[in-house]
PDB file of C-alpha atoms in Angstrom:
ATOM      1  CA  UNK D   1      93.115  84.534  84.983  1.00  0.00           C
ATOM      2  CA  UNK D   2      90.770  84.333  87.788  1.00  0.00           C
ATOM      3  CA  UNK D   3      92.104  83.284  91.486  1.00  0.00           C
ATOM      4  CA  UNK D   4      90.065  82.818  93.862  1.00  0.00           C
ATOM      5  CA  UNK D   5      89.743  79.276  97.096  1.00  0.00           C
ATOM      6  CA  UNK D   6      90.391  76.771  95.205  1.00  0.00           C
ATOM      7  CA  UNK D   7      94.073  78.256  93.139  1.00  0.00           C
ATOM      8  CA  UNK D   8      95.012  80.739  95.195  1.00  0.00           C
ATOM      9  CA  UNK D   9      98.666  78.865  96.052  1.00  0.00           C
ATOM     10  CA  UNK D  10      99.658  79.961  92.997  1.00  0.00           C
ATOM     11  CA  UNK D  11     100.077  83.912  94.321  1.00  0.00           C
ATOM     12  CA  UNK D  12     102.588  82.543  96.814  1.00  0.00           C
ATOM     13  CA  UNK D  13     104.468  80.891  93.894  1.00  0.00           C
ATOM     14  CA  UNK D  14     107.664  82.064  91.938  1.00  0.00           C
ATOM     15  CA  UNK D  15     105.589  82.255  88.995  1.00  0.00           C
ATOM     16  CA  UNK D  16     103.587  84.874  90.207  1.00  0.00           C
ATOM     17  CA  UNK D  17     106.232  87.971  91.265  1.00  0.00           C
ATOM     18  CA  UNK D  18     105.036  91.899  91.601  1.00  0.00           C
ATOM     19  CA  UNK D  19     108.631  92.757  92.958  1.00  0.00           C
ATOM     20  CA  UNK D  20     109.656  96.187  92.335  1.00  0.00           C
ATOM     21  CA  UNK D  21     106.217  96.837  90.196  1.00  0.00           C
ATOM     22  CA  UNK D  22     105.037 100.221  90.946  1.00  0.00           C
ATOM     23  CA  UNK D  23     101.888 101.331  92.272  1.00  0.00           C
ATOM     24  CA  UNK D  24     100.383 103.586  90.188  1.00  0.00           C
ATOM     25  CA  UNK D  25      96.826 104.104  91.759  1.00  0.00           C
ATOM     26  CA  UNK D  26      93.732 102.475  93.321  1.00  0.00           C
ATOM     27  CA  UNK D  27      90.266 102.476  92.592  1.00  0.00           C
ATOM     28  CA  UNK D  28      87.204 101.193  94.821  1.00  0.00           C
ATOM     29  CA  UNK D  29      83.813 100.458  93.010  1.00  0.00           C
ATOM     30  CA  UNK D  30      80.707  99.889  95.359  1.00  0.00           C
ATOM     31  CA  UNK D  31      77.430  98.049  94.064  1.00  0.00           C
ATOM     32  CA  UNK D  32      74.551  97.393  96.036  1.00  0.00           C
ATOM     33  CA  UNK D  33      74.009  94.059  95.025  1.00  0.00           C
ATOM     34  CA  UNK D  34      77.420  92.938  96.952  1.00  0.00           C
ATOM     35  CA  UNK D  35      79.682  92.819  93.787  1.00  0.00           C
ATOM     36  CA  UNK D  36      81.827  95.895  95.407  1.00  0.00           C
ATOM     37  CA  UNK D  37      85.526  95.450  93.483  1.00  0.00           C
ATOM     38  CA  UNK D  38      89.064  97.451  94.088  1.00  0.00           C
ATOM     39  CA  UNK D  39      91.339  97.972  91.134  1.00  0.00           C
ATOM     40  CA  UNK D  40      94.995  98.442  91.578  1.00  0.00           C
ATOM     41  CA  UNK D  41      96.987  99.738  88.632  1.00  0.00           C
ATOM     42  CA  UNK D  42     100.568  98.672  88.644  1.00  0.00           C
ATOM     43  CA  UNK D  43     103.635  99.480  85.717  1.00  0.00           C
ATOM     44  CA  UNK D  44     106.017  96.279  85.590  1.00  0.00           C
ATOM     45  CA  UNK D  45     109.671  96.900  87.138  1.00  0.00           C
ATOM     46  CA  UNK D  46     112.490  97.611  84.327  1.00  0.00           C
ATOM     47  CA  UNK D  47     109.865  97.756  81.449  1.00  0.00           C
ATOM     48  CA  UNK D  48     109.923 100.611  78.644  1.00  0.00           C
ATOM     49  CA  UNK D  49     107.528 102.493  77.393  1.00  0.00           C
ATOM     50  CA  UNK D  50     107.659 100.183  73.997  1.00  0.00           C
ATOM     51  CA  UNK D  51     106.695  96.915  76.069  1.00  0.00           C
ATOM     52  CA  UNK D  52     103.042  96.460  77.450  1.00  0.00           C
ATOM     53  CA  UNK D  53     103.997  97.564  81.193  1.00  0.00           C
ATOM     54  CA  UNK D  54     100.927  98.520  82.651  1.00  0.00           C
ATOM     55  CA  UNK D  55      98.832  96.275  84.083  1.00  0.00           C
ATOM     56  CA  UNK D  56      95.418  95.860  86.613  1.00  0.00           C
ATOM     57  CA  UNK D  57      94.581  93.508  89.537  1.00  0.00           C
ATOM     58  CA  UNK D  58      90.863  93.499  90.014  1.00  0.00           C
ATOM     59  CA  UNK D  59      89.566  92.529  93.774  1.00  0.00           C
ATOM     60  CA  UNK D  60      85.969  91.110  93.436  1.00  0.00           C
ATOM     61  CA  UNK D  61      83.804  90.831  96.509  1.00  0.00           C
ATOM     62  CA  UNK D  62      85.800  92.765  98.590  1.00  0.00           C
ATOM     63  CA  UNK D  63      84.225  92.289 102.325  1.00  0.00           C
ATOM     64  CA  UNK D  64      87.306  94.385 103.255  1.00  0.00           C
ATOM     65  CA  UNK D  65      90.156  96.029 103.175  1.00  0.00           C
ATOM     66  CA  UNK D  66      92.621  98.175 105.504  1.00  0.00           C
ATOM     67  CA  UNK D  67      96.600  99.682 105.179  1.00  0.00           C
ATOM     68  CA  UNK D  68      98.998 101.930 106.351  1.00  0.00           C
ATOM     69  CA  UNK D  69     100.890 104.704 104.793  1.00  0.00           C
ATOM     70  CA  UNK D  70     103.680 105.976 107.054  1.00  0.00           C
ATOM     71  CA  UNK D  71     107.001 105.372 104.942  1.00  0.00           C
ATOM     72  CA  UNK D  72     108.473 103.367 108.241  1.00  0.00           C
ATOM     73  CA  UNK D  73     111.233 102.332 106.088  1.00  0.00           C
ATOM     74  CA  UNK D  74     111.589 105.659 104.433  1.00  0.00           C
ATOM     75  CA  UNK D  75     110.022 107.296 101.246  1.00  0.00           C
ATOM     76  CA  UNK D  76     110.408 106.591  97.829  1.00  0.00           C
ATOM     77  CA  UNK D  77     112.121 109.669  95.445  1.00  0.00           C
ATOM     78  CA  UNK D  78     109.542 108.876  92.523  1.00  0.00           C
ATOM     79  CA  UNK D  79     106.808 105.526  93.135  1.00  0.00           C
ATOM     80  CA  UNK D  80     105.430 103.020  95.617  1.00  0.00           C
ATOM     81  CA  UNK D  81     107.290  99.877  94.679  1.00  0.00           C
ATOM     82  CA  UNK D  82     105.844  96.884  95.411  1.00  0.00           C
ATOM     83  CA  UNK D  83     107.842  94.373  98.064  1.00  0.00           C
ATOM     84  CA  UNK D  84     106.116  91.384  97.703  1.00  0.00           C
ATOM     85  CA  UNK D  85     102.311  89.672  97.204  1.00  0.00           C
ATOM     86  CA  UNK D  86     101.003  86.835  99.234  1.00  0.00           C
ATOM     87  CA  UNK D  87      97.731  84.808  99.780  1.00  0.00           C
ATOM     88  CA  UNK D  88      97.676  84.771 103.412  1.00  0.00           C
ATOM     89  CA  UNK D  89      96.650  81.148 104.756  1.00  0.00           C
ATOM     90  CA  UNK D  90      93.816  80.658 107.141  1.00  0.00           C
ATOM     91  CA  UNK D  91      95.973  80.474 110.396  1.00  0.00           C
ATOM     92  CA  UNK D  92      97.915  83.301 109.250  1.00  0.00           C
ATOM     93  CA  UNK D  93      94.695  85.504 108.407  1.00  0.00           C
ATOM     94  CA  UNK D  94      94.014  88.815 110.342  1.00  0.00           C
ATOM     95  CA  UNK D  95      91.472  90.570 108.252  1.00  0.00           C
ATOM     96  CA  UNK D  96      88.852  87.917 107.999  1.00  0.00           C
ATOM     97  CA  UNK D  97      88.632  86.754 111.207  1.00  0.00           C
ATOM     98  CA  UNK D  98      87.864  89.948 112.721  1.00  0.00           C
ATOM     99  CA  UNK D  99      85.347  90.462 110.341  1.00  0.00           C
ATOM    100  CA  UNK D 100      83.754  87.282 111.784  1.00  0.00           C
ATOM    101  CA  UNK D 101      83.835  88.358 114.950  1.00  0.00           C
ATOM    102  CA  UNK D 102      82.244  91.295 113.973  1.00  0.00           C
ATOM    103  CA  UNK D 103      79.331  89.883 112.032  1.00  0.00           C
ATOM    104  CA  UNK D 104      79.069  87.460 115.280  1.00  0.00           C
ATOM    105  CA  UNK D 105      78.777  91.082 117.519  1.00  0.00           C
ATOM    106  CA  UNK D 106      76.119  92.836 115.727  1.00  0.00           C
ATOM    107  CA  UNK D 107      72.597  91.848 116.794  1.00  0.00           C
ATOM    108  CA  UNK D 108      71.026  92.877 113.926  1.00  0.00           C
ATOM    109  CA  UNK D 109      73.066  91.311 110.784  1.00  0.00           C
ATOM    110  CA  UNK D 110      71.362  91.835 107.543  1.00  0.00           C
ATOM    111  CA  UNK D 111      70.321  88.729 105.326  1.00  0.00           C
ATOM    112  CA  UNK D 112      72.489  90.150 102.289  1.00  0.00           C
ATOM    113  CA  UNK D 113      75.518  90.242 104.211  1.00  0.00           C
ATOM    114  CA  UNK D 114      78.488  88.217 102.739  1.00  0.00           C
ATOM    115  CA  UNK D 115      79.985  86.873 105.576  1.00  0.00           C
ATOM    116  CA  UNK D 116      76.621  84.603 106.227  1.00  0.00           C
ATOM    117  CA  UNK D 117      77.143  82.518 103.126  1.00  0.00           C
ATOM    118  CA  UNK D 118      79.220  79.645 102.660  1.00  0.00           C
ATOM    119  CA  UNK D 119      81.129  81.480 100.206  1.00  0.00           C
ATOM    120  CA  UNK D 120      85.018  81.220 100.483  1.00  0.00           C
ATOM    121  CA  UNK D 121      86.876  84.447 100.572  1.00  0.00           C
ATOM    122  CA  UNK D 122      90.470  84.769 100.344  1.00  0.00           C
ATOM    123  CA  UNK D 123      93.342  87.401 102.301  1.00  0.00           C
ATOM    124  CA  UNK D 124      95.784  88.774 100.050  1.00  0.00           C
ATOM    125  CA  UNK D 125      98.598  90.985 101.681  1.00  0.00           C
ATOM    126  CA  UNK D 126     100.327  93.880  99.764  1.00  0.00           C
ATOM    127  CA  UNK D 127     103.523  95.178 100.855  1.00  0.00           C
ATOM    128  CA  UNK D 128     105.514  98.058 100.021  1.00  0.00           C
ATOM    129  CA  UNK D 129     109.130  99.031  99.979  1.00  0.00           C
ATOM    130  CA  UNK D 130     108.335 101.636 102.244  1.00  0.00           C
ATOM    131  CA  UNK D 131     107.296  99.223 104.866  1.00  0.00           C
ATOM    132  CA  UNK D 132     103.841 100.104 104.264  1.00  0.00           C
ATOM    133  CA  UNK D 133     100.948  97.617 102.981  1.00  0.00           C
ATOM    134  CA  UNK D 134      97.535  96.607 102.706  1.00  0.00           C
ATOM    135  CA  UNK D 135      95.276  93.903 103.078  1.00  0.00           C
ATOM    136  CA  UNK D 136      92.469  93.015 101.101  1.00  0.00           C
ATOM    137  CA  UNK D 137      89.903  90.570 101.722  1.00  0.00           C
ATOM    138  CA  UNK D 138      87.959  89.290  98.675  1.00  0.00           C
ATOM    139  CA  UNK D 139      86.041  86.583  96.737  1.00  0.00           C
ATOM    140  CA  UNK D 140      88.622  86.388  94.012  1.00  0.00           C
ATOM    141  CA  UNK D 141      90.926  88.683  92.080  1.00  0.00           C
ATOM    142  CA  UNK D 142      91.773  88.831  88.372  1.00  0.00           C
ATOM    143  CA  UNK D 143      94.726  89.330  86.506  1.00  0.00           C
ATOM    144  CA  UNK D 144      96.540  89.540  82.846  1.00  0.00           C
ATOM    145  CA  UNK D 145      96.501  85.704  81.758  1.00  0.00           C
ATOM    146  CA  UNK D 146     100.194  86.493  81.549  1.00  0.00           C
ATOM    147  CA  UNK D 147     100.693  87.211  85.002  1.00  0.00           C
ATOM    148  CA  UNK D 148     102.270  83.651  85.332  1.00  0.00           C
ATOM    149  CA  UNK D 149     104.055  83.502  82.407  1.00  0.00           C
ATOM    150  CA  UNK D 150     106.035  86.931  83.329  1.00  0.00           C
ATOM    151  CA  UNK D 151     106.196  86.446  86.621  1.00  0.00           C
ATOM    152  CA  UNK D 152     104.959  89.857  87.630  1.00  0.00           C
ATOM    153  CA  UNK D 153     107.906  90.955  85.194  1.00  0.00           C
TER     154      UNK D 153
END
């Protein structure tokens, strides 16, 4: 399933639950032509090794991305767990914005930058049970087809 603008309500949803997944790693992939994607690879809370229990949320576009990592609610014996996922809404956006601002600073911005199209780019906010998270800002992201109909579980 593909989210990006124009569906991405549905990551605020019920439906759509990463609660107590675990974070199993990240990947970043840069391309020159502006197609840069992050992977995260997550195992599904409570499943065994008999289910299907690993699964991958693919970032495309990414214009940016940022986190912290300093357990402020204390570390985990064993995995990151996941606390919750949101789409963050315009007025509620962080990331973005100062990327604007930025593009709006630099004299010499070049013509294949991202942030001069009319493309729509979404904020998606990761948190952690450790009190850590991360913020990605991306064209769209893509996950199982059974995200949904799991909810995350």
């Amino acid at each position: 399933m593909k989210i990006d603008y124009s569906n991405a309500q549905i990551i605020n949803s019920s439906s759509f639950s990463m609660h107590d997944d675990r974070f199993i790693k990240m990947s970043y992939e840069w391309k020159r032509d502006r197609g840069n994607s992050m992977s995260v690879y997550l195992k599904k809370y409570g499943a065994t090794d008999k289910q299907k229990n690993k699964y991958e949320i693919k970032f495309n576009n990414i214009i940016g991305f940022e986190g912290i990592c300093c357990d402020f609610w204390g570390a985990s014996e064993e995995s990151i767990y996941i606390y919750g996922v949101a789409f963050v809404e315009e007025k509620e956006q962080t990331l973005i914005p100062r990327l604007r601002e930025l593009k709006e600073k630099e004299p010499n911005v070049n013509e294949f930058c991202p942030l001069l199209s009319d493309q729509k780019f979404i904020e998606i906010y990761i948190g952690f049970l450790s009190g850590d998270w991360m913020t990605i800002a991306c064209e769209s992201l893509e996950v199982d087809d059974d995200m949904t109909k799991w909810g995350g579980r």
